[in-house]
mmCIF file of C-alpha atoms in Angstrom:
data_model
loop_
_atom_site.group_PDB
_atom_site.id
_atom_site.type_symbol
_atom_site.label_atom_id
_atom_site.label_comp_id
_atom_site.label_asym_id
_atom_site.label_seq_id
_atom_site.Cartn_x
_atom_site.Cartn_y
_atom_site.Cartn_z
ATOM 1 C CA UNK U 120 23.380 -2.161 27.026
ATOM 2 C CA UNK U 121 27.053 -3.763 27.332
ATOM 3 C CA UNK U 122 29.356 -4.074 23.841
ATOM 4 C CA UNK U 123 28.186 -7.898 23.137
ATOM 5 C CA UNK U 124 24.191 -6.596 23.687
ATOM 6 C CA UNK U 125 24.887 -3.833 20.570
ATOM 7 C CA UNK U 126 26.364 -6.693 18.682
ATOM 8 C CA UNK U 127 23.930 -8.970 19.004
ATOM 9 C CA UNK U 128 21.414 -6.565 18.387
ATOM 10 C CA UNK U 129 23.524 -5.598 15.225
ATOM 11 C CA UNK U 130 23.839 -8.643 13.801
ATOM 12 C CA UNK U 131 20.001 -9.508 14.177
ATOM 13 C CA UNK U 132 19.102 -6.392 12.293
ATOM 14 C CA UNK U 133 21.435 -7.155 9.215
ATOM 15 C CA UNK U 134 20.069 -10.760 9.931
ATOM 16 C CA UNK U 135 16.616 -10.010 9.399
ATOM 17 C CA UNK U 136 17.291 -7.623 6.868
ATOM 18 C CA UNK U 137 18.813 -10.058 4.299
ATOM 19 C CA UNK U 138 16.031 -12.834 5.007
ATOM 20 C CA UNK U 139 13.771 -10.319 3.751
ATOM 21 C CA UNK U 140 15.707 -9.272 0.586
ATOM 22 C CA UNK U 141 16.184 -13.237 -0.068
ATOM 23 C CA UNK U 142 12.327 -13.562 0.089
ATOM 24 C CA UNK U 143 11.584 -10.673 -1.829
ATOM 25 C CA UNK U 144 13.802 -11.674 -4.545
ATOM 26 C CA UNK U 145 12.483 -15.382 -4.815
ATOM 27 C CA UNK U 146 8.703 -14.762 -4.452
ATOM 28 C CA UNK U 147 9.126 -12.035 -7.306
ATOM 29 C CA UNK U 148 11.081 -14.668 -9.564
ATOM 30 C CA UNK U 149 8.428 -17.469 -9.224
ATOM 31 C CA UNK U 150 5.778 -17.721 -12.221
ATOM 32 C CA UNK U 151 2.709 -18.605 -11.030
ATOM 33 C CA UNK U 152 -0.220 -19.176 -13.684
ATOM 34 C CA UNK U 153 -3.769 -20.449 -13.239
ATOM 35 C CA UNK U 154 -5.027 -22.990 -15.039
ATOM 36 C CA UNK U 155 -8.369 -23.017 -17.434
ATOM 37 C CA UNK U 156 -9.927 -24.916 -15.200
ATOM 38 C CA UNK U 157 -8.958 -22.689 -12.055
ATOM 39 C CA UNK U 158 -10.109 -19.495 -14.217
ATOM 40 C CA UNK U 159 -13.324 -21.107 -15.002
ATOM 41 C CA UNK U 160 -14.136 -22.242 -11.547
ATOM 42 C CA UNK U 161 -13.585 -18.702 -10.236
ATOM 43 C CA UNK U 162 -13.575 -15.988 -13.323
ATOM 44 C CA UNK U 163 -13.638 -12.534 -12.211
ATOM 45 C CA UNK U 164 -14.254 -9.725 -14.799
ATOM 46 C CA UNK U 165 -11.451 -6.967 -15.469
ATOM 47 C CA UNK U 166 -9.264 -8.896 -12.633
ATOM 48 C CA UNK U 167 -5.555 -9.508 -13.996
ATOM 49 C CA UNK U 168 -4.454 -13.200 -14.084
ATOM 50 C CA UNK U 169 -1.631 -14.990 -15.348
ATOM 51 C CA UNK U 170 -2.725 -18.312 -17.697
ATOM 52 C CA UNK U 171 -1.182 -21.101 -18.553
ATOM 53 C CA UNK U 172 -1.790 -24.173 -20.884
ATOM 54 C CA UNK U 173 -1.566 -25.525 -24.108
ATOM 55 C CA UNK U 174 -2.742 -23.954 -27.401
ATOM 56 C CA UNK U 175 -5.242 -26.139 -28.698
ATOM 57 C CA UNK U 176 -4.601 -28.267 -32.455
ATOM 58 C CA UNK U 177 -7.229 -26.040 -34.913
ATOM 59 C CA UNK U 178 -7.719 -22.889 -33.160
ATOM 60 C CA UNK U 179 -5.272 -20.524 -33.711
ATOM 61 C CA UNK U 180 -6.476 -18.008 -36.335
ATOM 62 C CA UNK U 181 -4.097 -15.099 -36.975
ATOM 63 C CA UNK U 182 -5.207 -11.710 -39.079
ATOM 64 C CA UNK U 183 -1.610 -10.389 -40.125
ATOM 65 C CA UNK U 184 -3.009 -7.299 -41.147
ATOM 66 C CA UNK U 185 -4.925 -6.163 -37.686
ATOM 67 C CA UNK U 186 -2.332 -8.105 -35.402
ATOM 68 C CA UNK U 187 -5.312 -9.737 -34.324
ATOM 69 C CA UNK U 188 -4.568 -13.540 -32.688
ATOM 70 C CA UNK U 189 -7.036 -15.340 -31.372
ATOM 71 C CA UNK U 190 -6.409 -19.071 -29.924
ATOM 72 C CA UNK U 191 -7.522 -21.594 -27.324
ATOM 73 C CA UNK U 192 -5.636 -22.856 -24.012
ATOM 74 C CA UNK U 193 -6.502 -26.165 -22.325
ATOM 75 C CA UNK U 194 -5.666 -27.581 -19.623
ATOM 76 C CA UNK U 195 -7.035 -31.348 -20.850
ATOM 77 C CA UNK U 196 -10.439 -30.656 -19.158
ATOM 78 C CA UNK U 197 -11.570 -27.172 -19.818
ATOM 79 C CA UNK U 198 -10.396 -24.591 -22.564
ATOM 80 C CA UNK U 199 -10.673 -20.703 -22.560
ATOM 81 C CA UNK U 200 -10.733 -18.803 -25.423
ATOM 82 C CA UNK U 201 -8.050 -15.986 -25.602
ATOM 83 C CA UNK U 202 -7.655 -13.015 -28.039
ATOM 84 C CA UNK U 203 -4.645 -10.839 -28.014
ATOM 85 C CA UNK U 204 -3.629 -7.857 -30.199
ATOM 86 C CA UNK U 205 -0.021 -7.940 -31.688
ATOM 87 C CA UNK U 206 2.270 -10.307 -33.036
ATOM 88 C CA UNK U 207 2.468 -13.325 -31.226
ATOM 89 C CA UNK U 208 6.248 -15.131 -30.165
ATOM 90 C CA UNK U 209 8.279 -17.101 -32.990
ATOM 91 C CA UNK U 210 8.193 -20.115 -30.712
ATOM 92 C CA UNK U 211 4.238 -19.878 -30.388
ATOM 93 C CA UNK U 212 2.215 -22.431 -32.256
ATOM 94 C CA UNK U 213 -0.539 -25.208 -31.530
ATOM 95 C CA UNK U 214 -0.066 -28.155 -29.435
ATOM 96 C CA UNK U 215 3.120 -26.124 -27.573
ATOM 97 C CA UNK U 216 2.424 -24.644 -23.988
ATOM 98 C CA UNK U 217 1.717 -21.095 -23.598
ATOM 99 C CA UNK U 218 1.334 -18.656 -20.466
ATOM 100 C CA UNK U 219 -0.323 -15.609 -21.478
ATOM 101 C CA UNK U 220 -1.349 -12.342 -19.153
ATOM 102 C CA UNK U 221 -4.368 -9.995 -19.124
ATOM 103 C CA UNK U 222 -8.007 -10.038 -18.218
ATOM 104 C CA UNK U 223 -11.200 -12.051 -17.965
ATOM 105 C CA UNK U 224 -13.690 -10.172 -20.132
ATOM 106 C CA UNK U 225 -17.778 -10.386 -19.297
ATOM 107 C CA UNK U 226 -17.777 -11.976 -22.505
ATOM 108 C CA UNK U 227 -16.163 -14.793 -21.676
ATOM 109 C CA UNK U 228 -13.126 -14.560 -23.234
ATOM 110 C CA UNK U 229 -9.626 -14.175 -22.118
ATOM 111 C CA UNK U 230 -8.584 -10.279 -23.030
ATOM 112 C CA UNK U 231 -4.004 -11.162 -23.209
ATOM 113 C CA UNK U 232 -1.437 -8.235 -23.434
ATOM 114 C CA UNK U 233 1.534 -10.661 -23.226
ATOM 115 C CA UNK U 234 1.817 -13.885 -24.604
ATOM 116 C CA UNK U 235 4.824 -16.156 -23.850
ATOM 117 C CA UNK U 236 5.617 -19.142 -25.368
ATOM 118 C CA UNK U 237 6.489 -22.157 -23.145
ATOM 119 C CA UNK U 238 9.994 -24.084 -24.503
ATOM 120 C CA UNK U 239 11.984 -26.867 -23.355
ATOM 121 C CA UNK U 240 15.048 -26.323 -21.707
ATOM 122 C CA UNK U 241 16.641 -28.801 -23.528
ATOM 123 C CA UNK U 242 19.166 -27.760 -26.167
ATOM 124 C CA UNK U 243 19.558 -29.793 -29.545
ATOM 125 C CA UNK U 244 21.876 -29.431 -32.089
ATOM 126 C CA UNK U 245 21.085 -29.225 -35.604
ATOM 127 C CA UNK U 246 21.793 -32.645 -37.185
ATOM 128 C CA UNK U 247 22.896 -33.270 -40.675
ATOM 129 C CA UNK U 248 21.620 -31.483 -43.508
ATOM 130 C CA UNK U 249 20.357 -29.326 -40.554
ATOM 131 C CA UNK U 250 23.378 -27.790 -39.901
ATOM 132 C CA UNK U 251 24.625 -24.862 -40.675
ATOM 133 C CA UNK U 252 28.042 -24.431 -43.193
ATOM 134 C CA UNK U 253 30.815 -24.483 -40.708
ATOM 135 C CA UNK U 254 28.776 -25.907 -37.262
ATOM 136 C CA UNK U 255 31.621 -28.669 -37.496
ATOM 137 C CA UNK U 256 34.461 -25.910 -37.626
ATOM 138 C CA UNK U 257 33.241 -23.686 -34.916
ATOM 139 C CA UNK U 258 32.756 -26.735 -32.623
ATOM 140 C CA UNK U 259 36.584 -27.663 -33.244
ATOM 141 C CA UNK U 260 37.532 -24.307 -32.571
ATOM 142 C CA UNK U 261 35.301 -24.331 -29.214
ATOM 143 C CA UNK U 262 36.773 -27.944 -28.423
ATOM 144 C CA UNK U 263 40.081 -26.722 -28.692
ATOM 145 C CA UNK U 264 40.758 -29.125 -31.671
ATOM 146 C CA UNK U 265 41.365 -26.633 -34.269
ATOM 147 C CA UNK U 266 43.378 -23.918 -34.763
ATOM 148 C CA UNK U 267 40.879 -20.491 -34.879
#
């Protein structure tokens, strides 16, 4: 094999090499969920599944004491129960989106060992009486209108 053979050779290796470090590295970064509806088309007991949806208004009962949480996710047209032992995320509450991971039980719950709350992305400041004693200030500062 002549010098520009090797190279080309070479340079497909590292070539192929880095496509498949760029697809490992996105596919493991994507979140995928099912949905309530997808779970209840298909469930399979003691399989793993990731579940997304929103926590239904009037069924989130919390026992402080046993860390036991129990709630509902919808999807608008089906629901699933879920129970999950601990203490659920400060941003979790009803009405907000939810993806939560664990098992379908046989008795027709969802069994979650992670909860996490779904946000938006959005950033607001605090307005008003809101804010925080010297918000104003530390903007300035940030600005570059005040002196630190």
């Amino acid at each position: 094999m002549n010098r520009r053979g090797k190279f080309l050779l070479g340079g497909g290796v590292i070539l192929a090499a880095l496509a498949y470090m760029i697809y490992a590295g996105v596919s493991q970064s994507v979140v995928y969920f099912v949905t309530p509806s997808e779970l209840r088309a298909q469930p399979v007991a003691g399989k793993a599944y990731r579940l997304g949806g929103m926590v239904q208004p009037a069924s989130l009962k919390w026992e402080p004491r046993s860390l036991d949480l129990s709630f509902t996710l919808s999807d608008g047209k089906t629901s699933v129960p879920v129970r999950h032992k601990g203490t659920p995320p400060d941003l979790f509450a009803e009405g907000r989106g939810a993806v939560v991971e664990g098992t379908w039980t046989t008795e027709g719950y969802f069994k979650a060992s992670l909860i996490m709350a779904k946000h938006s992305e959005e950033y607001k400041a605090p307005h008003g009486d809101e804010a925080q004693p010297g918000y104003k200030e530390l903007l300035k500062t940030l600005k570059g209108q005040g002196n630190p």
